[in-house]
Amino acid sequence: TMVMPTIQCGVSDMPVVGLGTWQSDPGVVGTAVEHALNNNYKHIDCAMVYCNEEEVGAAFNKVFSAGKVKREEVFVTSKLWCTNQRPDKVGPACAKTLSDLQLDYLDLYLIHWPMHLHPEHEKGLFPLDDEGKAIPDPSNPSFAAVWAEMEKLVDEGKCKNIGLSNFNIEQIESILTDCRIKPACLQVESHPQLPNLGLLEYCKKNGIAFVAYSPLANPGSKFRRPEQKSLLDNDVVKGIAEAHSVTPGQVLIRYQVDKGNAVIPKSVTPSRIVENLAVTGFSLTAEEVDKLSDISKDFPAPGYRTCGVKHFGGHVNYPFKSEL
């Protein structure tokens, strides 16, 4: 069997290709996770807000109790949602995730977005006002206060590593200057239409693992914009795929691996789940990587973001203000 390379993520080794579970519906996500784990995946990316952790947990339990794959061989990530981004909610939120996933610990726990949202709103996980704008947590908790609670989870052995998702450089910097345990990881959208190279350089400089989500630029996303151009049909991507006798999807996944990143393509299709992992048999030249990054120049800087959650745009901590 092929050996999946890893990158350093805090105190752990993170396998470079993992399975994403965002927008994987209940009823299919469990089967997808099971199929992935039974086909050499060693990295699964979860989150409370995906509303499918219980089903993922049932799959973990089934696979781990069968004994072929051990819990400690798999890198599992989950994320603290915005409505739990208040110091007294961090511990209970992590406990709920661990219980749903049927795990004793997480390999990585991330703050999902830099925006805190009203924790006890009748609108649940996405509290929006009548104009469709996000309702922040009235207590306006600081990153430092929330991060201190994340650090406690490491002290208690509930999480091996803690990190951030969708934070901008300034926001990461504010945590780095005021933390005891530094963020092990930054998970952000990255693909040739939005390579996020400045952020990647910043992470490399600070020893923060970079994990790319939506590496295919969300071809099947519910959030897809009507005019969105598919990266899988891009001529540059297709040309490189032909040169290596691989699929366009495999090129886009390998593009992240060759930049030293980890990457979490989502699929619930058994054949595609296997195909997405099969990227260790080839690598891209530096020139091919640059050619792919240059696709972003077809769009206004910084590129084409498919997951901009614009309804959070008015939030004081919205991370992509320059793009609004």
Tab-separated table of C-alpha atoms in Angstrom:
chain	number	residue	atom	x	y	z
A	1	THR	CA	0.000	0.000	0.000
A	2	MET	CA	1.122	3.556	-0.651
A	3	VAL	CA	2.429	5.571	2.248
A	4	MET	CA	0.669	8.877	2.712
A	5	PRO	CA	3.153	11.688	3.404
A	6	THR	CA	2.523	13.894	6.449
A	7	ILE	CA	3.215	17.493	7.446
A	8	GLN	CA	4.011	18.739	10.935
A	9	CYS	CA	0.900	20.035	12.724
A	10	GLY	CA	1.839	21.141	16.231
A	11	VAL	CA	2.858	18.024	18.154
A	12	SER	CA	1.387	15.666	15.529
A	13	ASP	CA	1.992	14.426	12.004
A	14	MET	CA	-0.971	15.257	9.776
A	15	PRO	CA	-1.525	13.047	6.701
A	16	VAL	CA	-1.523	15.388	3.703
A	17	VAL	CA	-4.811	14.178	2.196
A	18	GLY	CA	-7.930	13.914	4.329
A	19	LEU	CA	-11.649	13.489	3.758
A	20	GLY	CA	-13.792	16.604	4.110
A	21	THR	CA	-17.351	16.175	5.432
A	22	TRP	CA	-18.854	19.640	4.792
A	23	GLN	CA	-22.105	19.479	2.774
A	24	SER	CA	-22.094	15.685	3.069
A	25	ASP	CA	-25.700	14.917	3.918
A	26	PRO	CA	-26.883	12.738	6.759
A	27	GLY	CA	-27.611	9.276	5.398
A	28	VAL	CA	-24.519	9.317	3.172
A	29	VAL	CA	-21.730	10.839	5.253
A	30	GLY	CA	-21.326	7.772	7.503
A	31	THR	CA	-20.884	5.468	4.535
A	32	ALA	CA	-18.384	7.908	3.004
A	33	VAL	CA	-16.277	8.018	6.192
A	34	GLU	CA	-16.402	4.247	6.519
A	35	HIS	CA	-15.366	3.792	2.874
A	36	ALA	CA	-12.516	6.299	3.307
A	37	LEU	CA	-11.149	4.642	6.458
A	38	ASN	CA	-11.369	1.195	4.868
A	39	ASN	CA	-9.434	2.537	1.858
A	40	ASN	CA	-6.349	3.967	3.600
A	41	TYR	CA	-7.553	7.437	4.591
A	42	LYS	CA	-5.873	8.459	7.837
A	43	HIS	CA	-7.288	11.986	8.189
A	44	ILE	CA	-10.959	12.986	8.585
A	45	ASP	CA	-12.140	16.596	8.859
A	46	CYS	CA	-15.359	17.258	10.801
A	47	ALA	CA	-17.263	20.171	12.349
A	48	MET	CA	-20.205	20.654	14.663
A	49	VAL	CA	-21.912	23.033	12.234
A	50	TYR	CA	-22.023	20.362	9.503
A	51	CYS	CA	-24.775	18.766	11.635
A	52	ASN	CA	-23.514	15.255	10.839
A	53	GLU	CA	-21.014	14.456	13.626
A	54	GLU	CA	-23.249	11.812	15.235
A	55	GLU	CA	-23.342	9.853	11.994
A	56	VAL	CA	-19.585	10.290	11.499
A	57	GLY	CA	-19.150	9.042	15.078
A	58	ALA	CA	-21.188	5.912	14.365
A	59	ALA	CA	-18.898	5.230	11.374
A	60	PHE	CA	-15.777	5.756	13.543
A	61	ASN	CA	-17.151	3.366	16.144
A	62	LYS	CA	-17.976	0.734	13.538
A	63	VAL	CA	-14.573	0.898	11.830
A	64	PHE	CA	-12.443	1.185	14.989
A	65	SER	CA	-14.266	-1.630	16.770
A	66	ALA	CA	-13.746	-3.897	13.737
A	67	GLY	CA	-10.044	-3.552	14.585
A	68	LYS	CA	-8.486	-3.197	11.120
A	69	VAL	CA	-7.951	0.536	11.618
A	70	LYS	CA	-6.973	1.900	15.030
A	71	ARG	CA	-8.155	5.232	16.415
A	72	GLU	CA	-4.574	6.394	17.015
A	73	GLU	CA	-3.723	5.892	13.318
A	74	VAL	CA	-6.323	8.447	12.223
A	75	PHE	CA	-6.000	12.225	12.457
A	76	VAL	CA	-9.405	13.692	13.362
A	77	THR	CA	-10.215	17.408	13.248
A	78	SER	CA	-13.322	19.194	14.477
A	79	LYS	CA	-14.252	22.847	14.915
A	80	LEU	CA	-15.754	25.212	17.470
A	81	TRP	CA	-18.761	26.950	15.903
A	82	CYS	CA	-19.358	30.722	16.100
A	83	THR	CA	-22.309	30.437	18.516
A	84	ASN	CA	-20.011	28.675	21.006
A	85	GLN	CA	-17.250	31.260	20.716
A	86	ARG	CA	-17.580	32.449	24.287
A	87	PRO	CA	-15.223	31.310	27.046
A	88	ASP	CA	-17.798	29.326	29.048
A	89	LYS	CA	-19.067	27.511	25.944
A	90	VAL	CA	-15.744	26.189	24.592
A	91	GLY	CA	-15.370	23.206	26.965
A	92	PRO	CA	-19.001	22.036	26.652
A	93	ALA	CA	-18.890	22.416	22.825
A	94	CYS	CA	-15.786	20.230	22.606
A	95	ALA	CA	-17.348	17.682	24.999
A	96	LYS	CA	-20.459	17.483	22.775
A	97	THR	CA	-18.336	16.965	19.657
A	98	LEU	CA	-16.305	14.219	21.371
A	99	SER	CA	-19.498	12.518	22.499
A	100	ASP	CA	-21.083	12.751	19.010
A	101	LEU	CA	-17.887	11.470	17.346
A	102	GLN	CA	-17.550	8.724	20.007
A	103	LEU	CA	-13.937	9.730	20.653
A	104	ASP	CA	-11.843	10.392	23.764
A	105	TYR	CA	-9.734	13.087	22.131
A	106	LEU	CA	-9.365	15.152	18.945
A	107	ASP	CA	-6.103	15.466	17.060
A	108	LEU	CA	-7.024	19.035	16.166
A	109	TYR	CA	-9.737	21.468	17.292
A	110	LEU	CA	-10.142	24.700	15.338
A	111	ILE	CA	-11.978	27.962	15.903
A	112	HIS	CA	-14.144	27.661	12.771
A	113	TRP	CA	-14.465	31.386	11.931
A	114	PRO	CA	-13.211	34.537	13.650
A	115	MET	CA	-16.809	35.770	14.069
A	116	HIS	CA	-18.623	35.182	17.369
A	117	LEU	CA	-22.416	34.844	16.970
A	118	HIS	CA	-25.284	35.162	19.440
A	119	PRO	CA	-25.238	31.931	21.461
A	120	GLU	CA	-28.879	31.683	22.546
A	121	HIS	CA	-30.807	32.883	19.552
A	122	GLU	CA	-33.973	31.185	18.319
A	123	LYS	CA	-32.400	31.072	14.854
A	124	GLY	CA	-29.919	28.506	16.120
A	125	LEU	CA	-26.525	28.133	14.425
A	126	PHE	CA	-26.973	31.045	11.995
A	127	PRO	CA	-28.550	33.915	13.922
A	128	LEU	CA	-29.398	36.535	11.277
A	129	ASP	CA	-31.570	39.621	11.739
A	130	ASP	CA	-34.469	40.606	9.473
A	131	GLU	CA	-32.036	42.152	6.994
A	132	GLY	CA	-30.079	38.908	6.800
A	133	LYS	CA	-27.129	40.269	8.794
A	134	ALA	CA	-25.298	38.219	11.406
A	135	ILE	CA	-26.180	38.862	15.062
A	136	PRO	CA	-22.935	38.929	17.064
A	137	ASP	CA	-22.522	37.714	20.634
A	138	PRO	CA	-23.519	40.771	22.729
A	139	SER	CA	-20.747	39.921	25.234
A	140	ASN	CA	-18.180	40.461	22.433
A	141	PRO	CA	-15.665	37.857	23.684
A	142	SER	CA	-12.029	38.458	22.780
A	143	PHE	CA	-9.928	36.016	20.756
A	144	ALA	CA	-7.536	35.844	23.731
A	145	ALA	CA	-10.268	34.758	26.161
A	146	VAL	CA	-11.585	32.073	23.797
A	147	TRP	CA	-8.062	30.892	22.943
A	148	ALA	CA	-7.218	30.478	26.645
A	149	GLU	CA	-10.132	28.000	26.873
A	150	MET	CA	-8.871	26.178	23.774
A	151	GLU	CA	-5.473	25.870	25.501
A	152	LYS	CA	-7.185	24.271	28.535
A	153	LEU	CA	-8.538	21.523	26.261
A	154	VAL	CA	-4.924	20.667	25.369
A	155	ASP	CA	-3.980	20.678	29.078
A	156	GLU	CA	-6.860	18.285	29.765
A	157	GLY	CA	-5.858	15.898	26.956
A	158	LYS	CA	-9.085	16.460	25.030
A	159	CYS	CA	-7.247	17.917	22.022
A	160	LYS	CA	-3.698	17.205	20.948
A	161	ASN	CA	-3.539	20.420	18.921
A	162	ILE	CA	-5.576	23.601	18.515
A	163	GLY	CA	-5.780	25.942	15.568
A	164	LEU	CA	-7.724	28.405	13.476
A	165	SER	CA	-9.868	28.450	10.355
A	166	ASN	CA	-10.761	31.406	8.103
A	167	PHE	CA	-8.691	33.899	10.130
A	168	ASN	CA	-6.756	36.639	8.327
A	169	ILE	CA	-3.102	37.489	9.045
A	170	GLU	CA	-3.913	40.313	11.463
A	171	GLN	CA	-6.247	38.037	13.441
A	172	ILE	CA	-3.712	35.175	13.598
A	173	GLU	CA	-1.071	37.683	14.668
A	174	SER	CA	-3.242	38.871	17.578
A	175	ILE	CA	-3.421	35.291	18.881
A	176	LEU	CA	0.289	34.596	18.301
A	177	THR	CA	1.282	37.633	20.382
A	178	ASP	CA	-0.884	36.601	23.298
A	179	CYS	CA	-0.894	32.809	23.594
A	180	ARG	CA	0.668	30.040	25.650
A	181	ILE	CA	0.124	27.310	23.017
A	182	LYS	CA	0.462	28.620	19.517
A	183	PRO	CA	-2.003	27.735	16.753
A	184	ALA	CA	-0.830	24.490	15.111
A	185	CYS	CA	-2.828	24.978	11.960
A	186	LEU	CA	-4.732	27.357	9.726
A	187	GLN	CA	-7.480	25.885	7.579
A	188	VAL	CA	-8.657	28.089	4.716
A	189	GLU	CA	-10.092	27.903	1.221
A	190	SER	CA	-7.332	27.379	-1.318
A	191	HIS	CA	-7.256	26.378	-4.997
A	192	PRO	CA	-5.793	27.893	-8.191
A	193	GLN	CA	-8.577	30.532	-8.388
A	194	LEU	CA	-7.700	31.594	-4.811
A	195	PRO	CA	-4.227	30.273	-3.935
A	196	ASN	CA	-3.903	32.372	-0.757
A	197	LEU	CA	-0.133	32.523	-1.281
A	198	GLY	CA	0.465	35.458	1.103
A	199	LEU	CA	-1.295	33.607	3.882
A	200	LEU	CA	0.651	30.436	3.052
A	201	GLU	CA	3.952	32.311	3.245
A	202	TYR	CA	2.924	33.794	6.612
A	203	CYS	CA	2.033	30.327	7.951
A	204	LYS	CA	5.328	28.812	6.755
A	205	LYS	CA	7.256	31.639	8.414
A	206	ASN	CA	5.417	31.012	11.703
A	207	GLY	CA	5.497	27.212	11.657
A	208	ILE	CA	1.722	26.910	11.205
A	209	ALA	CA	0.426	23.973	9.131
A	210	PHE	CA	-1.671	25.126	6.157
A	211	VAL	CA	-4.742	23.052	5.302
A	212	ALA	CA	-6.652	23.753	2.096
A	213	TYR	CA	-10.415	23.291	2.030
A	214	SER	CA	-12.519	23.378	-1.160
A	215	PRO	CA	-9.429	22.405	-3.235
A	216	LEU	CA	-11.587	21.868	-6.334
A	217	ALA	CA	-13.278	25.275	-5.787
A	218	ASN	CA	-16.551	23.740	-4.682
A	219	PRO	CA	-17.934	22.297	-7.924
A	220	GLY	CA	-21.040	20.874	-6.236
A	221	SER	CA	-21.490	23.503	-3.545
A	222	LYS	CA	-24.858	24.843	-2.437
A	223	PHE	CA	-22.997	28.160	-2.168
A	224	ARG	CA	-21.761	28.094	-5.734
A	225	ARG	CA	-22.231	31.373	-7.556
A	226	PRO	CA	-24.279	31.218	-10.767
A	227	GLU	CA	-21.423	32.572	-12.912
A	228	GLN	CA	-18.787	30.357	-11.299
A	229	LYS	CA	-16.339	28.813	-13.735
A	230	SER	CA	-15.445	25.216	-13.019
A	231	LEU	CA	-11.777	24.594	-12.288
A	232	LEU	CA	-12.230	20.991	-13.406
A	233	ASP	CA	-12.943	22.299	-16.928
A	234	ASN	CA	-10.045	24.760	-16.931
A	235	ASP	CA	-7.709	24.224	-19.916
A	236	VAL	CA	-4.530	24.648	-17.857
A	237	VAL	CA	-5.738	22.084	-15.313
A	238	LYS	CA	-6.832	19.696	-18.060
A	239	GLY	CA	-3.509	20.049	-19.908
A	240	ILE	CA	-1.486	19.223	-16.780
A	241	ALA	CA	-3.800	16.286	-16.014
A	242	GLU	CA	-3.211	14.859	-19.502
A	243	ALA	CA	0.550	15.288	-19.169
A	244	HIS	CA	0.521	13.151	-15.993
A	245	SER	CA	-2.266	10.754	-17.065
A	246	VAL	CA	-4.363	11.708	-14.029
A	247	THR	CA	-7.721	13.440	-13.563
A	248	PRO	CA	-8.167	17.230	-13.209
A	249	GLY	CA	-9.310	16.626	-9.613
A	250	GLN	CA	-6.095	14.787	-8.810
A	251	VAL	CA	-4.053	17.680	-10.230
A	252	LEU	CA	-5.876	20.142	-7.955
A	253	ILE	CA	-5.264	17.958	-4.894
A	254	ARG	CA	-1.602	17.370	-5.780
A	255	TYR	CA	-1.204	21.144	-6.301
A	256	GLN	CA	-1.703	21.568	-2.536
A	257	VAL	CA	0.568	18.655	-1.600
A	258	ASP	CA	3.383	20.048	-3.748
A	259	LYS	CA	3.099	23.399	-1.966
A	260	GLY	CA	3.671	21.608	1.357
A	261	ASN	CA	0.030	21.835	2.423
A	262	ALA	CA	-2.515	19.331	3.630
A	263	VAL	CA	-5.798	19.188	1.730
A	264	ILE	CA	-9.287	17.870	2.533
A	265	PRO	CA	-11.346	17.154	-0.606
A	266	LYS	CA	-14.956	16.261	0.156
A	267	SER	CA	-16.779	13.452	-1.614
A	268	VAL	CA	-19.469	10.894	-0.867
A	269	THR	CA	-18.876	8.995	-4.120
A	270	PRO	CA	-16.915	5.779	-3.380
A	271	SER	CA	-14.823	5.869	-6.577
A	272	ARG	CA	-14.017	9.571	-6.158
A	273	ILE	CA	-13.058	9.085	-2.495
A	274	VAL	CA	-10.444	6.544	-3.625
A	275	GLU	CA	-9.327	8.676	-6.605
A	276	ASN	CA	-8.773	11.756	-4.390
A	277	LEU	CA	-6.310	9.862	-2.206
A	278	ALA	CA	-4.377	8.425	-5.160
A	279	VAL	CA	-2.085	11.412	-5.645
A	280	THR	CA	1.186	9.994	-4.325
A	281	GLY	CA	2.212	8.410	-7.626
A	282	PHE	CA	3.081	11.680	-9.393
A	283	SER	CA	4.164	15.213	-8.587
A	284	LEU	CA	3.907	18.552	-10.350
A	285	THR	CA	6.895	20.559	-11.526
A	286	ALA	CA	7.504	23.987	-9.953
A	287	GLU	CA	6.515	25.470	-13.305
A	288	GLU	CA	3.188	23.598	-13.293
A	289	VAL	CA	2.459	24.764	-9.741
A	290	ASP	CA	3.110	28.389	-10.792
A	291	LYS	CA	0.958	27.994	-13.885
A	292	LEU	CA	-1.895	26.765	-11.698
A	293	SER	CA	-1.463	29.648	-9.222
A	294	ASP	CA	-1.588	32.084	-12.136
A	295	ILE	CA	-5.197	31.050	-12.840
A	296	SER	CA	-6.100	33.382	-9.941
A	297	LYS	CA	-5.017	36.320	-12.119
A	298	ASP	CA	-8.200	35.846	-14.166
A	299	PHE	CA	-10.022	37.451	-11.201
A	300	PRO	CA	-9.654	40.631	-9.156
A	301	ALA	CA	-7.160	40.140	-6.272
A	302	PRO	CA	-6.968	38.062	-4.157
A	303	GLY	CA	-8.902	35.706	-6.479
A	304	TYR	CA	-12.216	33.907	-6.581
A	305	ARG	CA	-13.553	32.914	-3.159
A	306	THR	CA	-16.405	30.395	-3.221
A	307	CYS	CA	-16.978	30.389	0.545
A	308	GLY	CA	-17.106	34.073	1.513
A	309	VAL	CA	-20.154	33.839	3.814
A	310	LYS	CA	-21.110	37.381	2.785
A	311	HIS	CA	-24.058	37.412	5.221
A	312	PHE	CA	-21.386	37.732	7.931
A	313	GLY	CA	-19.867	40.710	6.070
A	314	GLY	CA	-21.077	43.311	8.570
A	315	HIS	CA	-19.496	41.519	11.537
A	316	VAL	CA	-16.716	43.407	13.287
A	317	ASN	CA	-14.437	40.349	12.882
A	318	TYR	CA	-15.338	39.461	9.274
A	319	PRO	CA	-11.972	38.299	7.889
A	320	PHE	CA	-12.242	39.275	4.195
A	321	LYS	CA	-13.352	42.920	4.467
A	322	SER	CA	-11.320	44.042	1.469
A	323	GLU	CA	-13.354	41.664	-0.718
A	324	LEU	CA	-16.795	43.039	0.167
